[in-house]
Coordinates of C-alpha atoms and ligand atoms in Angstrom, one line a residue:
X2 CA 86.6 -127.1 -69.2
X3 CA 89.7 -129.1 -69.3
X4 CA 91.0 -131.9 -71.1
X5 CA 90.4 -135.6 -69.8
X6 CA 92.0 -137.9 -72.4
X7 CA 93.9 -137.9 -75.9
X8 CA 94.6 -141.1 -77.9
X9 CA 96.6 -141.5 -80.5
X10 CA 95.0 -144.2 -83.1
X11 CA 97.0 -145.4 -85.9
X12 CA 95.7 -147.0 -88.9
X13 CA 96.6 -148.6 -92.3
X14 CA 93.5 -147.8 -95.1
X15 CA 95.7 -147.8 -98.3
X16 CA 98.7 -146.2 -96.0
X17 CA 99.6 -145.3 -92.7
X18 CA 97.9 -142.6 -90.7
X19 CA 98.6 -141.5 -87.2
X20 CA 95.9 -139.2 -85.5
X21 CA 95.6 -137.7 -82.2
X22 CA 92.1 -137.4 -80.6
X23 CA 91.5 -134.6 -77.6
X24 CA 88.3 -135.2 -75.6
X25 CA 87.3 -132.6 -73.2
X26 CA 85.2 -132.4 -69.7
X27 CA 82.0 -131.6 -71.5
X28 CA 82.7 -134.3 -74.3
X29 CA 83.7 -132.2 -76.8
X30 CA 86.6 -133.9 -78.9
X31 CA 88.8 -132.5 -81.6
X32 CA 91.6 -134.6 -84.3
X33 CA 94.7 -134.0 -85.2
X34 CA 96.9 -135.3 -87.8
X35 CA 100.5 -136.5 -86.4
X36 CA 101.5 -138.3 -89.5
X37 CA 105.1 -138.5 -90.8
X38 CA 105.9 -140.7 -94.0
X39 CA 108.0 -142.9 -92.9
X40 CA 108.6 -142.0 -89.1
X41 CA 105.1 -142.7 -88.0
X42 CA 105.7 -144.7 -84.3
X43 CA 108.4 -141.9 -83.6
X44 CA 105.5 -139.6 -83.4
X45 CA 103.1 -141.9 -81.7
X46 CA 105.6 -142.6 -79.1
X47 CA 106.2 -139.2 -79.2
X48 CA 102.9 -138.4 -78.2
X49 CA 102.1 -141.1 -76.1
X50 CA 105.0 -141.0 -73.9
X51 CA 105.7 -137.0 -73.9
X52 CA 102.7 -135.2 -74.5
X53 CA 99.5 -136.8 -73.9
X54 CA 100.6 -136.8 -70.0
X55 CA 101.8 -133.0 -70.1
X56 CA 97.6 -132.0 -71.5
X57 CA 95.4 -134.0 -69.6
X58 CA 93.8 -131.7 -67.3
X59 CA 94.7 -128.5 -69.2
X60 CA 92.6 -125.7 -70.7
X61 CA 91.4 -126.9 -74.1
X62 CA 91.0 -123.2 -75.2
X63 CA 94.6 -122.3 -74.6
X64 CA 95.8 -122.9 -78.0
X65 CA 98.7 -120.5 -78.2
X66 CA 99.8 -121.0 -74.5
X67 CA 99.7 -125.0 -75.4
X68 CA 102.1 -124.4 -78.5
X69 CA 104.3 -122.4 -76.6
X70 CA 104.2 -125.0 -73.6
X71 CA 104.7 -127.8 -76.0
X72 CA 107.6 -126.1 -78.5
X73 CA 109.3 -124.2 -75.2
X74 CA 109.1 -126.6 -73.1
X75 CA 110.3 -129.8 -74.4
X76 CA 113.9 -128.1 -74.2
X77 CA 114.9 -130.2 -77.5
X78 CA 113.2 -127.1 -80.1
X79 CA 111.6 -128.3 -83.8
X80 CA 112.2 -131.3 -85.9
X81 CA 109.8 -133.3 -87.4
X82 CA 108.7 -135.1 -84.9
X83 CA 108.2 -133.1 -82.6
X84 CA 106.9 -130.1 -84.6
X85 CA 104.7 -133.2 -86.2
X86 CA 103.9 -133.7 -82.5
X87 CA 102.9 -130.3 -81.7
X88 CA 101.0 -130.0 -84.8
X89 CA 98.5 -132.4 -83.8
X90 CA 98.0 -131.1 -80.5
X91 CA 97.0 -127.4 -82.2
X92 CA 95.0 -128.6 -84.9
X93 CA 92.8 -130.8 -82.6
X94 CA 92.8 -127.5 -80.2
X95 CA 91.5 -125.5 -83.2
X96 CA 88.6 -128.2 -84.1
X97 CA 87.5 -128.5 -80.2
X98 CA 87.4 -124.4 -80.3
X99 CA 85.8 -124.4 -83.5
X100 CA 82.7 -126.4 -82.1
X101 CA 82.3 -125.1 -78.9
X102 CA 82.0 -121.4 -80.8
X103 CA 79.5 -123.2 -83.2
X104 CA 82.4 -122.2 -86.5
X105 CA 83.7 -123.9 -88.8
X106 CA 87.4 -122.6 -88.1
X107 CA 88.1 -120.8 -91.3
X108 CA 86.0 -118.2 -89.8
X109 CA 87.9 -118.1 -86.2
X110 CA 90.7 -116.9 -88.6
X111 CA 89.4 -114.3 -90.2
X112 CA 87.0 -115.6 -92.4
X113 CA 86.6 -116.0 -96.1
X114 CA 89.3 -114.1 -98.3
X115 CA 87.8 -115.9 -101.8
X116 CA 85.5 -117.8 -102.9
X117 CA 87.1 -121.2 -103.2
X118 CA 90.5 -123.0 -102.7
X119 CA 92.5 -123.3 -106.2
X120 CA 94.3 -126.5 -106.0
X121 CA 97.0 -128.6 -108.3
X122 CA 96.7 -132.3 -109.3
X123 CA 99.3 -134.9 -109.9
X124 CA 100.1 -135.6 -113.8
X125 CA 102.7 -138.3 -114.9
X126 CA 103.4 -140.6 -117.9
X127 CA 106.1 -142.7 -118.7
X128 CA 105.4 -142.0 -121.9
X129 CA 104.7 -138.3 -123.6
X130 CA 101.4 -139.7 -124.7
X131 CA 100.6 -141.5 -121.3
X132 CA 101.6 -137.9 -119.7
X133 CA 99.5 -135.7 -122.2
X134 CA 96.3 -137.8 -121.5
X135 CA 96.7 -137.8 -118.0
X136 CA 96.9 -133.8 -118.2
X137 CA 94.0 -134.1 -120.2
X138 CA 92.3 -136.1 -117.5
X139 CA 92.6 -133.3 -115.1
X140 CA 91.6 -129.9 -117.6
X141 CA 88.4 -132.1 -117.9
X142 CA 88.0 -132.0 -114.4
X143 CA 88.4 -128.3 -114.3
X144 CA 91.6 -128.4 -112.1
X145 CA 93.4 -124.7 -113.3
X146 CA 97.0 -126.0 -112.0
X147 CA 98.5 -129.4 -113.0
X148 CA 102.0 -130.7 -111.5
X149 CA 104.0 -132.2 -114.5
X150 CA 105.8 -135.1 -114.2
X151 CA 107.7 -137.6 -116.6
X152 CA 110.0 -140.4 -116.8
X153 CA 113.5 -139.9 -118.0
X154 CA 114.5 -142.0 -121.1
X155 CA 117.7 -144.3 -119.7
X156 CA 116.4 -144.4 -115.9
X157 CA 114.4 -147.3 -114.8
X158 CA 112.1 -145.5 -112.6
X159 CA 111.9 -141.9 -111.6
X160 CA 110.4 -140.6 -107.8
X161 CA 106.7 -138.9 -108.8
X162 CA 106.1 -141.2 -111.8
X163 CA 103.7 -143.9 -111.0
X164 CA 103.2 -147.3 -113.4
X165 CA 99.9 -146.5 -116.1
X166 CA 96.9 -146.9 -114.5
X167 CA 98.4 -147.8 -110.9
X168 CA 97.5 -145.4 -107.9
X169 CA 100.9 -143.5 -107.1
X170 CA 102.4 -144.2 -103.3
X171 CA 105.7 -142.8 -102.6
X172 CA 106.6 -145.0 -99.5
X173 CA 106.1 -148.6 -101.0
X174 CA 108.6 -151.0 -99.0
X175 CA 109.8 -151.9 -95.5
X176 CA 113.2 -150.7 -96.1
X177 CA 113.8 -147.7 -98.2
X178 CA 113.8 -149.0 -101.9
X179 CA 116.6 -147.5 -104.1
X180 CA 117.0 -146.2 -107.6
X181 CA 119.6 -144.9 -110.1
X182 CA 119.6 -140.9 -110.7
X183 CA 121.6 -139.1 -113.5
X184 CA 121.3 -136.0 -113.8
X185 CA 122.2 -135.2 -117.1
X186 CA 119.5 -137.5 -118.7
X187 CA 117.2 -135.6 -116.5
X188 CA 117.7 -132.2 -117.4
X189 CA 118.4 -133.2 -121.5
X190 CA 114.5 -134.8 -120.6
X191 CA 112.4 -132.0 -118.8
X192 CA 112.7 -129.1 -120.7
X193 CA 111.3 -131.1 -124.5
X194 CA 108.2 -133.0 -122.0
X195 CA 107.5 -129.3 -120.8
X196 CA 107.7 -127.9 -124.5
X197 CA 105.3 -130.5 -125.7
X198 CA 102.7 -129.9 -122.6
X199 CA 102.8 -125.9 -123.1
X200 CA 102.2 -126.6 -127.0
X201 CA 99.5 -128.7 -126.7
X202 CA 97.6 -127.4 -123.8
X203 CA 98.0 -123.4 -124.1
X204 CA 99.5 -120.4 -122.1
X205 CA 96.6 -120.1 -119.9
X206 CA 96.9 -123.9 -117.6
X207 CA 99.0 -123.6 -114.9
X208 CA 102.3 -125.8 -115.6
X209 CA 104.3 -127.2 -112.4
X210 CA 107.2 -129.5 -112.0
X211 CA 108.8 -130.9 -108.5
X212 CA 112.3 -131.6 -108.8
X213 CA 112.2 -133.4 -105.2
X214 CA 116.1 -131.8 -104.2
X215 CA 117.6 -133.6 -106.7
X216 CA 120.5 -130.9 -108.5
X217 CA 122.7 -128.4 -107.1
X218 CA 122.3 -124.7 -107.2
X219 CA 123.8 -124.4 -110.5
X220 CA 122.3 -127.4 -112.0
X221 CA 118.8 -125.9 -110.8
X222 CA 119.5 -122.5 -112.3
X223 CA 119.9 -124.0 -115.6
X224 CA 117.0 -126.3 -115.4
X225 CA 115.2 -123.2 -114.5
X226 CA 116.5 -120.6 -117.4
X227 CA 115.7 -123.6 -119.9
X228 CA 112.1 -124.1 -118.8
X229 CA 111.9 -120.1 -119.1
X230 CA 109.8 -120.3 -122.5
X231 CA 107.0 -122.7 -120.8
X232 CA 105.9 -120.0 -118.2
X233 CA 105.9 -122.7 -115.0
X234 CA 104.2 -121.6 -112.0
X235 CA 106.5 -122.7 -109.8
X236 CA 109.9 -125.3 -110.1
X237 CA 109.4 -127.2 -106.4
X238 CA 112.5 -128.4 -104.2
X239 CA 114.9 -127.9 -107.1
X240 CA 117.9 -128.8 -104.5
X241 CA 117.9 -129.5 -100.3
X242 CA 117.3 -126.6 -98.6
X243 CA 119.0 -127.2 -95.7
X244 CA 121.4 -124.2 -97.0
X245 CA 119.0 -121.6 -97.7
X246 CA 121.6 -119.3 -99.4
X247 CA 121.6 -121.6 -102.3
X248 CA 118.6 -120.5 -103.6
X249 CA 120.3 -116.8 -104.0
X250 CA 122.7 -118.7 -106.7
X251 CA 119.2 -119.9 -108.5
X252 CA 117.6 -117.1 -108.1
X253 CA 120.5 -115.1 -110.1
X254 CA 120.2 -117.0 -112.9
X255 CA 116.2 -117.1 -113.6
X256 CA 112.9 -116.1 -113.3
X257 CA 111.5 -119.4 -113.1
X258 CA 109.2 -119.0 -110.0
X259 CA 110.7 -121.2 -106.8
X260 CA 108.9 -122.9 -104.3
X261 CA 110.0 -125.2 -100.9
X262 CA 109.1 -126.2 -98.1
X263 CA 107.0 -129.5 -97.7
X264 CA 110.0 -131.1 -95.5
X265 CA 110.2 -127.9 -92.8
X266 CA 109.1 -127.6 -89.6
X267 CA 109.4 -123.8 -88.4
X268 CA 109.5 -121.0 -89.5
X269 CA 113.4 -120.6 -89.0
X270 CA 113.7 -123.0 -91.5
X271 CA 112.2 -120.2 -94.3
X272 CA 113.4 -117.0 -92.6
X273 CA 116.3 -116.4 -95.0
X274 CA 114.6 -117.6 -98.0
X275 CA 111.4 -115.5 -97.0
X276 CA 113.6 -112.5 -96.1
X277 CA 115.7 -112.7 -98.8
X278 CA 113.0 -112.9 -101.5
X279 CA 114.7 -115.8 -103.2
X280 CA 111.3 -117.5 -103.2
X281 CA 108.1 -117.4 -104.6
X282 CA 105.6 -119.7 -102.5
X283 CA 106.4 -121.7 -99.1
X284 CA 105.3 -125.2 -99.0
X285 CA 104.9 -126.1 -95.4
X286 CA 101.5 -127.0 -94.1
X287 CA 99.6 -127.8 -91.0
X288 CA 100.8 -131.3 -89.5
X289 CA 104.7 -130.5 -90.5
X290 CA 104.9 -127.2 -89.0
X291 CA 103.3 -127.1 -85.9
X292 CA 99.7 -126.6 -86.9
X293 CA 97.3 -123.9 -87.5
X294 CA 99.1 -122.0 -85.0
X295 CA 102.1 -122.3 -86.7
X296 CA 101.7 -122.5 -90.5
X297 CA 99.9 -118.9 -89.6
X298 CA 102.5 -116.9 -88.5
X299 CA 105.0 -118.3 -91.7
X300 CA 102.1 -117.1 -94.2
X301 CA 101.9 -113.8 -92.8
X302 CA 106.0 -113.4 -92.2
X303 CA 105.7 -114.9 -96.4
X304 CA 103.1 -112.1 -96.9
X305 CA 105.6 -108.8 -96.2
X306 CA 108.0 -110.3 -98.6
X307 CA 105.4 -111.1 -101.7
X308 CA 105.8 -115.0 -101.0
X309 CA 102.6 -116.7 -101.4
X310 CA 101.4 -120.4 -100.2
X311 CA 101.6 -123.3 -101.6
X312 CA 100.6 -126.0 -99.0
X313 CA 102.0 -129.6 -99.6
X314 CA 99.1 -131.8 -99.8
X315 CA 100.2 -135.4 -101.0
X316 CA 98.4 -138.7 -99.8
X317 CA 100.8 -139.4 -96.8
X318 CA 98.5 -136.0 -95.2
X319 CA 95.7 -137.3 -93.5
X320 CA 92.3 -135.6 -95.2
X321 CA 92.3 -134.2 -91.3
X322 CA 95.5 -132.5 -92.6
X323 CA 93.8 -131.4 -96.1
X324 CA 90.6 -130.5 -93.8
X325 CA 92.6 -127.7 -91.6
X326 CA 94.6 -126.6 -94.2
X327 CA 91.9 -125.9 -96.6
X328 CA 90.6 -123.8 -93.5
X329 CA 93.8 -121.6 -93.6
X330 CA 94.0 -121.2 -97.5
X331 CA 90.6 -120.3 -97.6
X332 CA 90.9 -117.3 -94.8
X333 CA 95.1 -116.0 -95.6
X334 CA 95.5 -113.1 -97.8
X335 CA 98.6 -114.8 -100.0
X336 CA 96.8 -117.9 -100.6
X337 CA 98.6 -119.5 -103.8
X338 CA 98.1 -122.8 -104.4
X339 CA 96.7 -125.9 -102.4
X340 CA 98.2 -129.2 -103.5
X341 CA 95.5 -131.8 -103.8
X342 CA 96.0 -135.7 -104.4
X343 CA 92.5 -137.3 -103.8
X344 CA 92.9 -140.4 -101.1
X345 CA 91.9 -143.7 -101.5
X346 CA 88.3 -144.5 -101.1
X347 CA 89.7 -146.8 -97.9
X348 CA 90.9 -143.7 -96.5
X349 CA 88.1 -141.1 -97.0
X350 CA 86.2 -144.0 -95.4
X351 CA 88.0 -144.4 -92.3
X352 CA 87.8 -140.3 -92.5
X353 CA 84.5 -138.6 -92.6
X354 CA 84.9 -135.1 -94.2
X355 CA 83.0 -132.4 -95.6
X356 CA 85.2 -130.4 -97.7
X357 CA 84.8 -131.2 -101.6
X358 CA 86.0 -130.9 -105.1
X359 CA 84.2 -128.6 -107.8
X360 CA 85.6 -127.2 -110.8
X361 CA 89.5 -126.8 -110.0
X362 CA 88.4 -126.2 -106.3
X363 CA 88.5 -127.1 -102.8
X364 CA 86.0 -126.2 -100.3
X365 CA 86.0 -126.0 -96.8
X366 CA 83.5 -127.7 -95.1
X367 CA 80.9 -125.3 -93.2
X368 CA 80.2 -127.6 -90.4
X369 CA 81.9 -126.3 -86.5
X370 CA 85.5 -127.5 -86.6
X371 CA 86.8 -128.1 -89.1
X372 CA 84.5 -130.5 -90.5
X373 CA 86.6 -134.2 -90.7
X374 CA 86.6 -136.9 -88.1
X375 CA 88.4 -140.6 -87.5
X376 CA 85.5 -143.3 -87.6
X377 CA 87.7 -145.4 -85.0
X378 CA 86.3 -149.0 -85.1
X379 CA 86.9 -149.0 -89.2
X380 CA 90.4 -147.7 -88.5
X381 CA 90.9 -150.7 -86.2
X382 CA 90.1 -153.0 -89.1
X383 CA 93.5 -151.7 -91.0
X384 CA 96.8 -152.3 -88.8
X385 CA 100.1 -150.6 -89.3
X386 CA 102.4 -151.5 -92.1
X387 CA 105.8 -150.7 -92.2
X388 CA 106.9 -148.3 -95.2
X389 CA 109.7 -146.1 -96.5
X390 CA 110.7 -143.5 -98.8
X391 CA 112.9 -144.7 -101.5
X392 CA 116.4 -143.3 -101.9
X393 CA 118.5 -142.9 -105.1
X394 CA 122.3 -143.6 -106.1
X395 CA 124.0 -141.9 -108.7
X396 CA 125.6 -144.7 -111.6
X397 CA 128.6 -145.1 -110.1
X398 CA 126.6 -146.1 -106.4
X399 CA 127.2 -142.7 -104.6
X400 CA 123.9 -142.2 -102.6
X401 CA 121.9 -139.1 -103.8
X402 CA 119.3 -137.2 -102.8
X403 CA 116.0 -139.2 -102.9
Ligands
LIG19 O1 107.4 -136.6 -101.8 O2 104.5 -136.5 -99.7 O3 105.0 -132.4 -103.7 N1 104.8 -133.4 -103.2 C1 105.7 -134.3 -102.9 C2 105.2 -135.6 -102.2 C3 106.2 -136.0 -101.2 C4 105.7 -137.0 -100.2 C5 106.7 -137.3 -99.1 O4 106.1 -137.9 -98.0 O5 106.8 -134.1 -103.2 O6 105.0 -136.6 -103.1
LIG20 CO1 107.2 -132.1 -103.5

């Protein structure tokens, strides 16, 4: 069997989506997701240009000889593009070898290690009642973890806080939008919202906040020793971690539970934090880090070093994404947490899936591959739209971090 075409289809239902589609000799296809927020022609040129030339006529059922070819090869190693690149390629691999074996693909890799996927939802308020009854929203949905974030009194909008009863979208103009950050109003503000939420809600709901690389080391070690008393799960990107050894300073000075990773590509990118212990979960997931192929060998290097996983699952990842990532969560043995933001009904419309919500969980659909497909001719209907990330400036104009 060898491969005869891939097309990479990108599409606008509610936000942009790039996908890669393989189709092999005995018209057998498989998708992959090649999105990246912000960046999304850089990988469809990517693709088009560099890679889609290099498969046709290759074995589809060489997965790890493809990565290899595709990572080794290209000379120019990792990156988000590229590894976004690559990522597609394996995932769409996996889904072709998934339904040629008759499997969904959660069973290629092992099979089940639990019973269902325990996944986090997205809580905000700009108010401490708005943010309360949004939590509230969630427990009655049976969701177990809960992300908890707030607006900071002073600051006219904060990254992760949507407007009441608006649907949240992190990349919302042409050119990056920007903001005002301080940092002291934010951490006076955090530790009393995370107080109130642990009060009114108990011990036993899992309490997470994502500080989205915002503080240095130290500021981050003192966010984390105040929100000590409120037993959080995890504290998420509480500073870049392009310097890995500046979790060691955090890590010194609390046992607030760490996690990173949604932004890295390889597993060089964790090595030290892995290695060193100065983590607790590792966020990357299928379409940033090179796929199934990938994202596999980081869990199990995170598994010797009692680091568990904690995939990023925003909007911005295709359910294509959510599909082969609920796959591997479902089969590692250091599953942690899944994050789960549902996608608009435009989206789950222009892709068909059969994983599903129950009770705080995910499920893997059973179906041969993993179980999600692009319905082309709808995606058609919705063109590309330009859209960035916003960035923020500290008072006195110095850019910042997000
Ligand atoms: O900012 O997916 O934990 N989740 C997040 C997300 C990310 C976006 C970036 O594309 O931080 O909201
Ligand atoms: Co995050």
């Amino acid at each position: 069997m060898r491969i005869v075409e891939a097309r990479v289809i990108v599409t606008c239902p509610g936000r942009n989506f790039v996908t890669l589609k393989i189709v092999t000799s005995d018209g057998v296809s498989g998708v992959g997701d090649a999105t990246l927020n912000g960046r999304e022609l850089a990988v469809a040129a990517y693709l088009q240009e560099h890679v889609i030339p290099a498969l046709i006529g290759r074995d589809p059922a060489r997965i790890e000889d493809t990565w290899q070819y595709l990572y080794k090869g290209a000379y120019w190693r990792r990156g988000p593009v590229t590894m976004t690149a690559v990522a597609a390629v394996d995932t769409a691999l996996w889904d072709i070898k998934g339904k040629i074996a008759g499997l969904p693909v959660y069973q290629l890799l092992g099979g089940r290690s639990r019973d269902g996927v325990t996944v986090y939802g997205h809580a905000f308020g700009d108010t401490a009642e708005a943010l309360l009854s949004d939590i509230s929203r969630f427990v009655a949905q049976g969701y177990r973890a809960v992300r908890v974030q707030t607006a900071v009194p002073g600051l006219p909008s904060v990254y992760g806080v949507g407007k009441a009863g608006e649907t949240y979208e992190p990349a919302s103009a042409a050119v990056p939008p920007e903001s005002v950050w301080d940092t002291a109003l934010y951490l006076d503000a955090v530790p009393r919202v995370l107080a109130d939420v642990r009060a009114e809600f108990g011990p036993t709901l899992k309490l997470l906040h994502d500080v989205h690389h915002r503080l240095t080391p130290i500021e981050a070690a003192r966010l984390g020793h105040s929100l000590e008393p409120y037993a959080l799960t995890w504290l998420e990107d509480p500073v870049p971690a392009e310097l890995q050894d500046g979790f060691r300073l955090i890590r010194q000075h609390t046992t607030t539970p760490l996690a990173v990773g949604e932004v890295f590509n390889t597993v060089w990118d964790c090595q030290q934090l892995i290695t060193g212990q100065l983590i607790d979960y590792i966020r990357t997931t299928v379409v940033h880090a090179g796929g199934i192929t990938h994202l596999r060998r980081i869990f199990d290097l995170a598994a010797l070093y009692h680091v568990r996983s904690g995939s990023h699952g925003a909007t911005d990842l295709s359910p294509i994404c959510l599909a082969a990532a609920l796959h591997v969560d479902i089969a590692i043995p250091n599953f942690g947490l899944q994050e789960y933001m549902p996608h608009a009904p435009e989206t789950d419309a222009v892709f068909p899936h059969g994983y599903h919500f129950e009770g705080g969980y995910l499920h893997p659909s059973e179906t041969p591959g993993l179980g999600v497909d692009i319905d082309e001719e709808l995606a058609a209907r919705y063109p590309y739209r330009p859209a960035s990330l916003p960035v923020n400036r500290l008072t006195d104009g110095t850019l910042h971090s997000w």
